[in-house]
PDB file of C-alpha atoms in Angstrom:
ATOM      1  CA  MET M   1       0.000   0.000   0.000  1.00  0.00           C
ATOM      2  CA  LYS M   2       1.044   3.574  -0.537  1.00  0.00           C
ATOM      3  CA  ILE M   3       2.312   5.194   2.659  1.00  0.00           C
ATOM      4  CA  ASP M   4       1.287   8.774   3.349  1.00  0.00           C
ATOM      5  CA  ASN M   5       1.910  11.124   6.269  1.00  0.00           C
ATOM      6  CA  GLN M   6      -1.177   9.946   8.132  1.00  0.00           C
ATOM      7  CA  ASP M   7       0.013   6.320   7.992  1.00  0.00           C
ATOM      8  CA  ILE M   8       3.341   7.345   9.447  1.00  0.00           C
ATOM      9  CA  ILE M   9       1.730   9.441  12.209  1.00  0.00           C
ATOM     10  CA  ARG M  10      -0.744   6.687  13.095  1.00  0.00           C
ATOM     11  CA  THR M  11       1.983   4.037  13.250  1.00  0.00           C
ATOM     12  CA  ALA M  12       4.264   6.316  15.265  1.00  0.00           C
ATOM     13  CA  ARG M  13       1.522   6.826  17.846  1.00  0.00           C
ATOM     14  CA  GLN M  14       0.881   3.113  17.936  1.00  0.00           C
ATOM     15  CA  LEU M  15       4.582   2.508  18.622  1.00  0.00           C
ATOM     16  CA  ARG M  16       4.513   5.229  21.299  1.00  0.00           C
ATOM     17  CA  ASP M  17       1.574   3.575  23.067  1.00  0.00           C
ATOM     18  CA  GLU M  18       3.264   0.146  22.951  1.00  0.00           C
ATOM     19  CA  GLU M  19       6.498   1.529  24.408  1.00  0.00           C
ATOM     20  CA  ASN M  20       4.740   3.602  27.074  1.00  0.00           C
ATOM     21  CA  ALA M  21       2.668   0.621  28.200  1.00  0.00           C
ATOM     22  CA  GLU M  22       5.831  -1.345  28.975  1.00  0.00           C
ATOM     23  CA  LEU M  23       7.296   1.342  31.240  1.00  0.00           C
ATOM     24  CA  HIS M  24       7.526   1.043  34.992  1.00  0.00           C
ATOM     25  CA  VAL M  25       6.581   4.397  36.501  1.00  0.00           C
ATOM     26  CA  SER M  26       7.358   4.984  40.159  1.00  0.00           C
ATOM     27  CA  PRO M  27       4.820   6.819  42.328  1.00  0.00           C
ATOM     28  CA  TRP M  28       5.195  10.535  42.968  1.00  0.00           C
ATOM     29  CA  SER M  29       7.695  11.504  45.603  1.00  0.00           C
ATOM     30  CA  ARG M  30       8.663  15.025  46.514  1.00  0.00           C
ATOM     31  CA  HIS M  31      12.173  13.861  47.299  1.00  0.00           C
ATOM     32  CA  ARG M  32      14.885  13.230  44.808  1.00  0.00           C
ATOM     33  CA  HIS M  33      15.547   9.564  44.099  1.00  0.00           C
ATOM     34  CA  PHE M  34      18.945   8.436  45.284  1.00  0.00           C
ATOM     35  CA  HIS M  35      20.485   5.755  43.161  1.00  0.00           C
ATOM     36  CA  VAL M  36      23.542   4.032  44.526  1.00  0.00           C
ATOM     37  CA  PRO M  37      25.942   3.260  41.668  1.00  0.00           C
ATOM     38  CA  THR M  38      26.256  -0.460  41.010  1.00  0.00           C
ATOM     39  CA  TRP M  39      30.028  -0.455  41.385  1.00  0.00           C
ATOM     40  CA  LEU M  40      29.733   1.157  44.823  1.00  0.00           C
ATOM     41  CA  VAL M  41      27.806  -1.889  45.985  1.00  0.00           C
ATOM     42  CA  ALA M  42      29.628  -4.537  43.941  1.00  0.00           C
ATOM     43  CA  ILE M  43      33.210  -3.748  45.029  1.00  0.00           C
ATOM     44  CA  PRO M  44      32.672  -3.783  48.843  1.00  0.00           C
ATOM     45  CA  ALA M  45      30.417  -6.821  48.481  1.00  0.00           C
ATOM     46  CA  ALA M  46      33.136  -8.675  46.547  1.00  0.00           C
ATOM     47  CA  ALA M  47      35.717  -7.715  49.195  1.00  0.00           C
ATOM     48  CA  ILE M  48      33.526  -8.970  52.048  1.00  0.00           C
ATOM     49  CA  ILE M  49      32.701 -12.208  50.230  1.00  0.00           C
ATOM     50  CA  GLY M  50      36.393 -12.738  49.468  1.00  0.00           C
ATOM     51  CA  PHE M  51      37.331 -12.136  53.112  1.00  0.00           C
ATOM     52  CA  VAL M  52      34.726 -14.584  54.388  1.00  0.00           C
ATOM     53  CA  LEU M  53      35.747 -17.197  51.808  1.00  0.00           C
ATOM     54  CA  GLY M  54      39.377 -16.725  52.809  1.00  0.00           C
ATOM     55  CA  LEU M  55      38.572 -17.299  56.475  1.00  0.00           C
ATOM     56  CA  TRP M  56      36.548 -20.366  55.618  1.00  0.00           C
ATOM     57  CA  THR M  57      39.241 -21.986  53.487  1.00  0.00           C
ATOM     58  CA  GLN M  58      41.883 -21.160  56.118  1.00  0.00           C
ATOM     59  CA  ALA M  59      39.755 -22.836  58.789  1.00  0.00           C
ATOM     60  CA  ASN M  60      39.483 -25.954  56.649  1.00  0.00           C
ATOM     61  CA  THR M  61      43.274 -26.075  56.201  1.00  0.00           C
ATOM     62  CA  ASN M  62      43.871 -25.883  59.972  1.00  0.00           C
ATOM     63  CA  SER M  63      41.561 -28.767  60.689  1.00  0.00           C
ATOM     64  CA  ASP M  64      43.702 -31.023  58.471  1.00  0.00           C
ATOM     65  CA  THR M  65      46.902 -30.491  60.468  1.00  0.00           C
ATOM     66  CA  PRO M  66      47.937 -33.445  62.717  1.00  0.00           C
ATOM     67  CA  LEU M  67      47.153 -33.174  66.405  1.00  0.00           C
ATOM     68  CA  THR M  68      50.791 -33.786  67.355  1.00  0.00           C
ATOM     69  CA  ALA M  69      51.723 -30.531  65.638  1.00  0.00           C
ATOM     70  CA  LEU M  70      49.594 -28.643  68.131  1.00  0.00           C
ATOM     71  CA  VAL M  71      51.265 -30.051  71.325  1.00  0.00           C
ATOM     72  CA  ASP M  72      54.820 -29.973  72.606  1.00  0.00           C
ATOM     73  CA  THR M  73      54.905 -33.201  74.571  1.00  0.00           C
ATOM     74  CA  VAL M  74      53.409 -36.581  74.091  1.00  0.00           C
ATOM     75  CA  TYR M  75      52.789 -38.603  77.195  1.00  0.00           C
ATOM     76  CA  ILE M  76      52.704 -42.362  76.862  1.00  0.00           C
ATOM     77  CA  LYS M  77      51.278 -44.449  79.665  1.00  0.00           C
ATOM     78  CA  VAL M  78      53.391 -47.475  80.423  1.00  0.00           C
ATOM     79  CA  PRO M  79      51.500 -50.406  81.899  1.00  0.00           C
ATOM     80  CA  THR M  80      52.854 -51.170  85.379  1.00  0.00           C
ATOM     81  CA  PRO M  81      51.955 -53.845  87.912  1.00  0.00           C
ATOM     82  CA  GLN M  82      49.317 -52.745  90.397  1.00  0.00           C
ATOM     83  CA  PRO M  83      51.084 -51.511  93.592  1.00  0.00           C
ATOM     84  CA  GLN M  84      50.022 -52.783  97.008  1.00  0.00           C
ATOM     85  CA  GLN M  85      47.153 -50.801  98.393  1.00  0.00           C
ATOM     86  CA  ASP M  86      47.882 -49.075 101.671  1.00  0.00           C
ATOM     87  CA  THR M  87      45.172 -49.375 104.214  1.00  0.00           C
ATOM     88  CA  VAL M  88      43.691 -46.289 105.767  1.00  0.00           C
ATOM     89  CA  ALA M  89      45.404 -47.083 109.071  1.00  0.00           C
ATOM     90  CA  GLN M  90      48.777 -47.395 107.477  1.00  0.00           C
ATOM     91  CA  ALA M  91      48.230 -44.141 105.728  1.00  0.00           C
ATOM     92  CA  MET M  92      47.400 -42.349 109.008  1.00  0.00           C
ATOM     93  CA  THR M  93      50.425 -43.625 110.967  1.00  0.00           C
ATOM     94  CA  VAL M  94      53.948 -42.756 110.173  1.00  0.00           C
ATOM     95  CA  THR M  95      55.960 -45.930 110.066  1.00  0.00           C
ATOM     96  CA  PRO M  96      59.724 -46.101 109.804  1.00  0.00           C
ATOM     97  CA  THR M  97      59.766 -47.117 106.274  1.00  0.00           C
ATOM     98  CA  PRO M  98      62.678 -46.271 104.075  1.00  0.00           C
ATOM     99  CA  ALA M  99      62.519 -42.711 103.024  1.00  0.00           C
ATOM    100  CA  VAL M 100      63.724 -43.384  99.564  1.00  0.00           C
ATOM    101  CA  THR M 101      62.815 -46.330  97.478  1.00  0.00           C
ATOM    102  CA  LYS M 102      64.567 -46.934  94.293  1.00  0.00           C
ATOM    103  CA  PRO M 103      62.025 -47.112  91.574  1.00  0.00           C
ATOM    104  CA  SER M 104      62.274 -49.801  89.042  1.00  0.00           C
ATOM    105  CA  PRO M 105      63.099 -48.738  85.521  1.00  0.00           C
ATOM    106  CA  ARG M 106      59.705 -49.965  84.342  1.00  0.00           C
ATOM    107  CA  GLN M 107      57.912 -47.480  86.575  1.00  0.00           C
ATOM    108  CA  THR M 108      59.291 -44.382  84.881  1.00  0.00           C
ATOM    109  CA  VAL M 109      57.274 -42.179  82.654  1.00  0.00           C
ATOM    110  CA  ARG M 110      58.731 -41.604  79.279  1.00  0.00           C
ATOM    111  CA  THR M 111      58.767 -38.079  78.121  1.00  0.00           C
ATOM    112  CA  THR M 112      59.941 -36.279  75.085  1.00  0.00           C
ATOM    113  CA  SER M 113      63.551 -35.317  74.665  1.00  0.00           C
ATOM    114  CA  ALA M 114      62.700 -31.690  75.388  1.00  0.00           C
ATOM    115  CA  SER M 115      61.907 -32.352  79.032  1.00  0.00           C
ATOM    116  CA  ALA M 116      64.352 -33.904  81.557  1.00  0.00           C
ATOM    117  CA  PRO M 117      63.634 -37.498  82.610  1.00  0.00           C
ATOM    118  CA  SER M 118      61.932 -37.697  85.957  1.00  0.00           C
ATOM    119  CA  ARG M 119      61.317 -40.632  88.262  1.00  0.00           C
ATOM    120  CA  LYS M 120      57.979 -41.617  89.518  1.00  0.00           C
ATOM    121  CA  THR M 121      58.157 -43.011  93.044  1.00  0.00           C
ATOM    122  CA  VAL M 122      55.759 -45.417  94.649  1.00  0.00           C
ATOM    123  CA  GLY M 123      54.887 -44.864  98.295  1.00  0.00           C
ATOM    124  CA  ARG M 124      55.298 -41.692 100.268  1.00  0.00           C
ATOM    125  CA  PRO M 125      56.717 -38.729  98.435  1.00  0.00           C
ATOM    126  CA  VAL M 126      60.313 -38.119  99.455  1.00  0.00           C
ATOM    127  CA  ALA M 127      62.484 -35.522  97.886  1.00  0.00           C
ATOM    128  CA  ASP M 128      66.033 -36.152  96.742  1.00  0.00           C
ATOM    129  CA  ASP M 129      67.369 -34.231  99.785  1.00  0.00           C
ATOM    130  CA  HIS M 130      65.579 -36.680 102.154  1.00  0.00           C
ATOM    131  CA  ILE M 131      63.275 -34.023 103.530  1.00  0.00           C
ATOM    132  CA  ARG M 132      59.594 -34.943 103.882  1.00  0.00           C
ATOM    133  CA  TYR M 133      58.110 -31.840 102.389  1.00  0.00           C
ATOM    134  CA  ASP M 134      54.646 -33.334 102.758  1.00  0.00           C
ATOM    135  CA  LEU M 135      55.021 -33.326 106.570  1.00  0.00           C
ATOM    136  CA  LEU M 136      56.138 -29.737 106.825  1.00  0.00           C
ATOM    137  CA  VAL M 137      53.537 -27.474 108.356  1.00  0.00           C
ATOM    138  CA  ARG M 138      53.221 -24.014 107.135  1.00  0.00           C
ATOM    139  CA  ASN M 139      53.231 -21.452 109.988  1.00  0.00           C
TER     140      ASN M 139
ATOM    141  CA  MET X   1     -12.718  30.706  42.007  1.00  0.00           C
ATOM    142  CA  LEU X   2     -14.554  27.517  42.948  1.00  0.00           C
ATOM    143  CA  PHE X   3     -13.167  24.137  41.919  1.00  0.00           C
ATOM    144  CA  PRO X   4     -15.162  20.967  41.522  1.00  0.00           C
ATOM    145  CA  LEU X   5     -14.275  18.492  44.243  1.00  0.00           C
ATOM    146  CA  LYS X   6     -13.280  15.575  42.048  1.00  0.00           C
ATOM    147  CA  LEU X   7      -9.678  16.033  40.902  1.00  0.00           C
ATOM    148  CA  SER X   8      -9.956  13.644  37.988  1.00  0.00           C
ATOM    149  CA  ALA X   9     -12.690  15.807  36.447  1.00  0.00           C
ATOM    150  CA  GLN X  10     -10.483  18.889  36.359  1.00  0.00           C
ATOM    151  CA  THR X  11      -8.298  20.110  33.538  1.00  0.00           C
ATOM    152  CA  ASP X  12      -4.510  20.188  33.808  1.00  0.00           C
ATOM    153  CA  GLU X  13      -4.575  23.955  34.165  1.00  0.00           C
ATOM    154  CA  GLN X  14      -7.127  23.849  36.990  1.00  0.00           C
ATOM    155  CA  LEU X  15      -5.073  21.243  38.805  1.00  0.00           C
ATOM    156  CA  MET X  16      -1.890  23.252  38.332  1.00  0.00           C
ATOM    157  CA  LEU X  17      -3.624  26.311  39.756  1.00  0.00           C
ATOM    158  CA  ARG X  18      -4.667  24.294  42.808  1.00  0.00           C
ATOM    159  CA  ALA X  19      -1.114  22.921  43.124  1.00  0.00           C
ATOM    160  CA  ALA X  20       0.215  26.491  42.925  1.00  0.00           C
ATOM    161  CA  ARG X  21      -2.027  27.340  45.860  1.00  0.00           C
ATOM    162  CA  GLY X  22      -0.599  24.494  47.927  1.00  0.00           C
ATOM    163  CA  SER X  23      -2.579  21.369  47.017  1.00  0.00           C
ATOM    164  CA  ASP X  24      -0.207  18.404  46.890  1.00  0.00           C
ATOM    165  CA  ARG X  25      -3.066  16.104  45.883  1.00  0.00           C
ATOM    166  CA  ALA X  26      -3.684  18.201  42.783  1.00  0.00           C
ATOM    167  CA  PHE X  27      -0.011  17.953  41.848  1.00  0.00           C
ATOM    168  CA  GLU X  28      -0.044  14.208  42.416  1.00  0.00           C
ATOM    169  CA  GLU X  29      -3.025  13.940  40.084  1.00  0.00           C
ATOM    170  CA  LEU X  30      -1.034  15.809  37.419  1.00  0.00           C
ATOM    171  CA  TYR X  31       1.882  13.434  37.959  1.00  0.00           C
ATOM    172  CA  ASN X  32      -0.375  10.415  37.600  1.00  0.00           C
ATOM    173  CA  ARG X  33      -1.760  11.802  34.357  1.00  0.00           C
ATOM    174  CA  HIS X  34       1.481  12.701  32.630  1.00  0.00           C
ATOM    175  CA  ALA X  35       4.343  10.707  34.205  1.00  0.00           C
ATOM    176  CA  ARG X  36       4.122   7.639  31.976  1.00  0.00           C
ATOM    177  CA  ARG X  37       3.866   9.624  28.768  1.00  0.00           C
ATOM    178  CA  LEU X  38       6.707  11.939  29.756  1.00  0.00           C
ATOM    179  CA  GLN X  39       8.899   8.987  30.723  1.00  0.00           C
ATOM    180  CA  GLY X  40       8.205   7.428  27.322  1.00  0.00           C
ATOM    181  CA  PHE X  41       9.220  10.699  25.668  1.00  0.00           C
ATOM    182  CA  PHE X  42      12.529  10.617  27.551  1.00  0.00           C
ATOM    183  CA  VAL X  43      13.103   6.952  26.697  1.00  0.00           C
ATOM    184  CA  ARG X  44      12.814   7.753  22.992  1.00  0.00           C
ATOM    185  CA  ARG X  45      14.861  10.932  23.196  1.00  0.00           C
ATOM    186  CA  LEU X  46      17.655   9.530  25.369  1.00  0.00           C
ATOM    187  CA  GLY X  47      18.359   6.398  23.371  1.00  0.00           C
ATOM    188  CA  ASP X  48      16.340   3.729  25.174  1.00  0.00           C
ATOM    189  CA  ASP X  49      18.009   4.299  28.554  1.00  0.00           C
ATOM    190  CA  ALA X  50      15.055   3.446  30.814  1.00  0.00           C
ATOM    191  CA  ASP X  51      16.765   4.338  34.117  1.00  0.00           C
ATOM    192  CA  LEU X  52      17.962   7.698  32.847  1.00  0.00           C
ATOM    193  CA  ALA X  53      14.504   8.380  31.411  1.00  0.00           C
ATOM    194  CA  ALA X  54      12.895   7.636  34.796  1.00  0.00           C
ATOM    195  CA  ASP X  55      15.373   9.999  36.492  1.00  0.00           C
ATOM    196  CA  PHE X  56      14.739  12.748  33.955  1.00  0.00           C
ATOM    197  CA  MET X  57      10.977  12.364  34.257  1.00  0.00           C
ATOM    198  CA  HIS X  58      11.163  12.613  38.037  1.00  0.00           C
ATOM    199  CA  ASP X  59      13.545  15.549  37.764  1.00  0.00           C
ATOM    200  CA  THR X  60      11.117  17.357  35.460  1.00  0.00           C
ATOM    201  CA  PHE X  61       8.297  17.001  37.969  1.00  0.00           C
ATOM    202  CA  LEU X  62      10.558  18.053  40.839  1.00  0.00           C
ATOM    203  CA  ARG X  63      11.430  21.256  38.955  1.00  0.00           C
ATOM    204  CA  LEU X  64       7.780  21.816  38.189  1.00  0.00           C
ATOM    205  CA  TYR X  65       6.902  21.299  41.860  1.00  0.00           C
ATOM    206  CA  ALA X  66       9.619  23.701  42.983  1.00  0.00           C
ATOM    207  CA  ALA X  67       8.331  26.370  40.575  1.00  0.00           C
ATOM    208  CA  ARG X  68       4.613  25.658  41.021  1.00  0.00           C
ATOM    209  CA  GLU X  69       3.920  29.019  42.640  1.00  0.00           C
ATOM    210  CA  LYS X  70       5.113  30.777  39.485  1.00  0.00           C
ATOM    211  CA  TYR X  71       2.334  29.241  37.403  1.00  0.00           C
ATOM    212  CA  HIS X  72       0.023  31.821  35.881  1.00  0.00           C
ATOM    213  CA  GLU X  73      -3.606  31.131  35.104  1.00  0.00           C
ATOM    214  CA  GLY X  74      -4.209  30.569  31.401  1.00  0.00           C
ATOM    215  CA  ASN X  75      -0.771  29.159  30.558  1.00  0.00           C
ATOM    216  CA  SER X  76      -0.700  25.699  28.999  1.00  0.00           C
ATOM    217  CA  PHE X  77       0.424  23.111  31.534  1.00  0.00           C
ATOM    218  CA  ARG X  78       1.730  20.678  28.915  1.00  0.00           C
ATOM    219  CA  ALA X  79       3.724  23.396  27.168  1.00  0.00           C
ATOM    220  CA  TRP X  80       5.374  24.237  30.499  1.00  0.00           C
ATOM    221  CA  LEU X  81       6.007  20.581  31.308  1.00  0.00           C
ATOM    222  CA  TYR X  82       7.617  19.887  27.936  1.00  0.00           C
ATOM    223  CA  THR X  83       9.656  23.097  28.065  1.00  0.00           C
ATOM    224  CA  ILE X  84      11.388  21.727  31.177  1.00  0.00           C
ATOM    225  CA  ALA X  85      11.708  18.299  29.553  1.00  0.00           C
ATOM    226  CA  TYR X  86      13.108  19.784  26.337  1.00  0.00           C
ATOM    227  CA  ASN X  87      15.708  21.798  28.256  1.00  0.00           C
ATOM    228  CA  LEU X  88      16.809  18.704  30.173  1.00  0.00           C
ATOM    229  CA  CYS X  89      17.237  16.820  26.882  1.00  0.00           C
ATOM    230  CA  LYS X  90      19.064  19.774  25.366  1.00  0.00           C
ATOM    231  CA  ASN X  91      21.530  19.935  28.261  1.00  0.00           C
ATOM    232  CA  HIS X  92      21.999  16.191  28.047  1.00  0.00           C
ATOM    233  CA  HIS X  93      22.795  16.314  24.345  1.00  0.00           C
ATOM    234  CA  ARG X  94      24.999  19.387  24.875  1.00  0.00           C
ATOM    235  CA  ASN X  95      23.239  21.714  22.465  1.00  0.00           C
ATOM    236  CA  GLN X  96      23.030  19.059  19.767  1.00  0.00           C
ATOM    237  CA  LEU X  97      19.337  19.758  19.313  1.00  0.00           C
ATOM    238  CA  SER X  98      19.853  23.194  17.847  1.00  0.00           C
ATOM    239  CA  ILE X  99      22.493  22.043  15.357  1.00  0.00           C
ATOM    240  CA  VAL X 100      21.308  21.081  11.899  1.00  0.00           C
ATOM    241  CA  ARG X 101      23.771  18.673  10.376  1.00  0.00           C
ATOM    242  CA  ASP X 102      25.350  19.678   7.083  1.00  0.00           C
ATOM    243  CA  ASP X 103      24.254  16.501   5.349  1.00  0.00           C
ATOM    244  CA  GLU X 104      20.642  17.250   6.252  1.00  0.00           C
ATOM    245  CA  LYS X 105      20.626  20.809   4.922  1.00  0.00           C
ATOM    246  CA  ASP X 106      20.217  19.680   1.328  1.00  0.00           C
ATOM    247  CA  ILE X 107      17.046  17.727   1.993  1.00  0.00           C
ATOM    248  CA  PRO X 108      14.390  19.240  -0.298  1.00  0.00           C
ATOM    249  CA  ALA X 109      11.471  20.591   1.709  1.00  0.00           C
ATOM    250  CA  GLU X 110       9.001  20.023  -1.091  1.00  0.00           C
ATOM    251  CA  ALA X 111      10.080  16.567  -2.164  1.00  0.00           C
ATOM    252  CA  ASP X 112       7.204  14.184  -2.739  1.00  0.00           C
ATOM    253  CA  ILE X 113       8.512  10.718  -2.006  1.00  0.00           C
ATOM    254  CA  GLU X 114       6.220   7.799  -2.726  1.00  0.00           C
ATOM    255  CA  VAL X 115       6.628   4.750  -0.506  1.00  0.00           C
ATOM    256  CA  GLN X 116       4.924   1.409  -1.044  1.00  0.00           C
ATOM    257  CA  LEU X 117       5.007  -0.763   2.077  1.00  0.00           C
ATOM    258  CA  ASP X 118       2.975  -3.435   3.738  1.00  0.00           C
ATOM    259  CA  GLU X 119       1.461  -2.274   7.044  1.00  0.00           C
ATOM    260  CA  THR X 120       3.254  -4.887   9.139  1.00  0.00           C
ATOM    261  CA  ILE X 121       6.587  -3.972   7.553  1.00  0.00           C
ATOM    262  CA  LEU X 122       5.832  -0.281   8.138  1.00  0.00           C
ATOM    263  CA  HIS X 123       5.457  -0.942  11.880  1.00  0.00           C
ATOM    264  CA  ASP X 124       8.910  -2.484  12.272  1.00  0.00           C
ATOM    265  CA  ALA X 125      10.573  -0.249   9.679  1.00  0.00           C
ATOM    266  CA  LEU X 126       9.274   2.946  11.274  1.00  0.00           C
ATOM    267  CA  ARG X 127      10.587   1.831  14.665  1.00  0.00           C
ATOM    268  CA  GLU X 128      14.085   1.548  13.169  1.00  0.00           C
ATOM    269  CA  VAL X 129      13.805   4.755  11.160  1.00  0.00           C
ATOM    270  CA  LEU X 130      12.665   6.826  14.157  1.00  0.00           C
ATOM    271  CA  LYS X 131      15.601   5.542  16.203  1.00  0.00           C
ATOM    272  CA  SER X 132      18.061   6.633  13.557  1.00  0.00           C
ATOM    273  CA  LEU X 133      16.387   9.993  12.886  1.00  0.00           C
ATOM    274  CA  PRO X 134      18.903  12.831  13.358  1.00  0.00           C
ATOM    275  CA  GLU X 135      18.427  15.687  15.793  1.00  0.00           C
ATOM    276  CA  PRO X 136      16.735  18.175  15.815  1.00  0.00           C
ATOM    277  CA  TYR X 137      14.251  16.450  13.502  1.00  0.00           C
ATOM    278  CA  ALA X 138      13.660  13.583  15.904  1.00  0.00           C
ATOM    279  CA  MET X 139      12.842  16.012  18.723  1.00  0.00           C
ATOM    280  CA  LEU X 140      10.395  17.981  16.592  1.00  0.00           C
ATOM    281  CA  PHE X 141       8.748  14.800  15.309  1.00  0.00           C
ATOM    282  CA  SER X 142       8.412  13.554  18.866  1.00  0.00           C
ATOM    283  CA  LEU X 143       6.959  16.799  20.227  1.00  0.00           C
ATOM    284  CA  HIS X 144       4.476  17.267  17.386  1.00  0.00           C
ATOM    285  CA  TYR X 145       3.383  13.797  16.309  1.00  0.00           C
ATOM    286  CA  GLU X 146       4.001  11.663  19.393  1.00  0.00           C
ATOM    287  CA  GLU X 147       3.356  14.142  22.221  1.00  0.00           C
ATOM    288  CA  GLU X 148       0.738  15.965  20.152  1.00  0.00           C
ATOM    289  CA  LEU X 149       1.849  19.494  20.952  1.00  0.00           C
ATOM    290  CA  THR X 150       0.784  22.276  18.585  1.00  0.00           C
ATOM    291  CA  ILE X 151       3.224  24.170  16.374  1.00  0.00           C
ATOM    292  CA  PRO X 152       2.894  27.393  18.444  1.00  0.00           C
ATOM    293  CA  GLN X 153       3.569  25.382  21.600  1.00  0.00           C
ATOM    294  CA  ILE X 154       6.636  23.752  19.999  1.00  0.00           C
ATOM    295  CA  ALA X 155       7.840  27.156  18.837  1.00  0.00           C
ATOM    296  CA  GLN X 156       7.522  28.381  22.426  1.00  0.00           C
ATOM    297  CA  ILE X 157       9.264  25.295  23.856  1.00  0.00           C
ATOM    298  CA  THR X 158      12.158  25.240  21.405  1.00  0.00           C
ATOM    299  CA  ASP X 159      12.411  29.019  21.073  1.00  0.00           C
ATOM    300  CA  LEU X 160      12.194  28.736  17.282  1.00  0.00           C
ATOM    301  CA  PRO X 161       9.990  30.703  14.885  1.00  0.00           C
ATOM    302  CA  GLU X 162       6.804  28.870  13.926  1.00  0.00           C
ATOM    303  CA  GLY X 163       7.832  28.891  10.261  1.00  0.00           C
ATOM    304  CA  THR X 164      11.090  27.108  11.096  1.00  0.00           C
ATOM    305  CA  VAL X 165       9.214  24.495  13.114  1.00  0.00           C
ATOM    306  CA  LYS X 166       6.812  23.886  10.197  1.00  0.00           C
ATOM    307  CA  SER X 167       9.542  23.584   7.562  1.00  0.00           C
ATOM    308  CA  ARG X 168      11.605  21.274   9.757  1.00  0.00           C
ATOM    309  CA  LEU X 169       8.600  19.069  10.432  1.00  0.00           C
ATOM    310  CA  HIS X 170       8.032  18.850   6.685  1.00  0.00           C
ATOM    311  CA  LYS X 171      11.670  17.912   6.165  1.00  0.00           C
ATOM    312  CA  THR X 172      11.354  15.336   8.936  1.00  0.00           C
ATOM    313  CA  MET X 173       8.560  13.588   7.043  1.00  0.00           C
ATOM    314  CA  ASN X 174      10.686  13.543   3.900  1.00  0.00           C
ATOM    315  CA  ILE X 175      13.654  12.052   5.782  1.00  0.00           C
ATOM    316  CA  ILE X 176      11.385   9.363   7.214  1.00  0.00           C
ATOM    317  CA  LYS X 177       9.882   8.540   3.809  1.00  0.00           C
ATOM    318  CA  ARG X 178      13.290   8.436   2.174  1.00  0.00           C
ATOM    319  CA  GLN X 179      14.528   5.976   4.788  1.00  0.00           C
ATOM    320  CA  LEU X 180      11.325   3.928   4.624  1.00  0.00           C
ATOM    321  CA  LYS X 181      11.797   3.579   0.883  1.00  0.00           C
ATOM    322  CA  GLN X 182      14.825   1.397   1.598  1.00  0.00           C
ATOM    323  CA  TYR X 183      12.457  -1.176   3.138  1.00  0.00           C
ATOM    324  CA  GLU X 184      10.339  -1.460  -0.028  1.00  0.00           C
ATOM    325  CA  ASN X 185      12.149  -4.400  -1.564  1.00  0.00           C
ATOM    326  CA  ARG X 186      12.876  -6.387   1.601  1.00  0.00           C
TER     327      ARG X 186
END
């Protein structure tokens, strides 16, 4: 068909109405709209997400480390024969028992090389200087 | 002067007069009437940037609201509204609207171009042609044919003589027809 000015005007108005109908129009507000730029939100958000992800992955790495790496000393319990049980009466009275008993090698506690070897005594605690520190009374 | 109570029954000018006297409801009614159409105008004039068009539309109404007390009885509301809108577009395009391109100056004003097109093709072709229409012809076409403002109103808005507006509108039709002719054999 032959196109004249009226055809063009009519079609232009039809296009206008189609485009206007698709618009989202916000309600009237006396205050100026404030639009935060996208980059102003995206950059801090990316930084925070990266930080949180970093913490999370670091936490996962730590959980994989062996337990022995977290402690200085490993204590190993050596099975020993059950010592004779002192009765309550024996415990209450001081008997002239030898102040120092030589512990058997099997009754020692093995420690790491970092700490000095110490002896574990069976019976009443007696120091190396033969003083019964447990009987001393504090004034 | 007495106003009818129902806002929707009032003319734009009556509402603007009420808004000038402090009625926010009257101004809101004007916004509801014209916001969508004005936003569409900005979408077409700002290159399909919907967010920018929404901002410009809101900005236009904010300026109108700020200057509402300066409204004089008898002035056309739409002419005032589109004067603000036109100036916003003009500032955005940095005075491009007033510049007639050299390659458009030789368009004959009296050319009679015959175009034969199917109606469905015309719809899609015109959409493309209007998008590629150079300024200031696109602005004048939009104000006159799409926003349905009169030639005296457009002359007042654009600060051009009425004769210039008429001749440019005539040239605009010829540019459109010349571009539509390229769609004849598709």
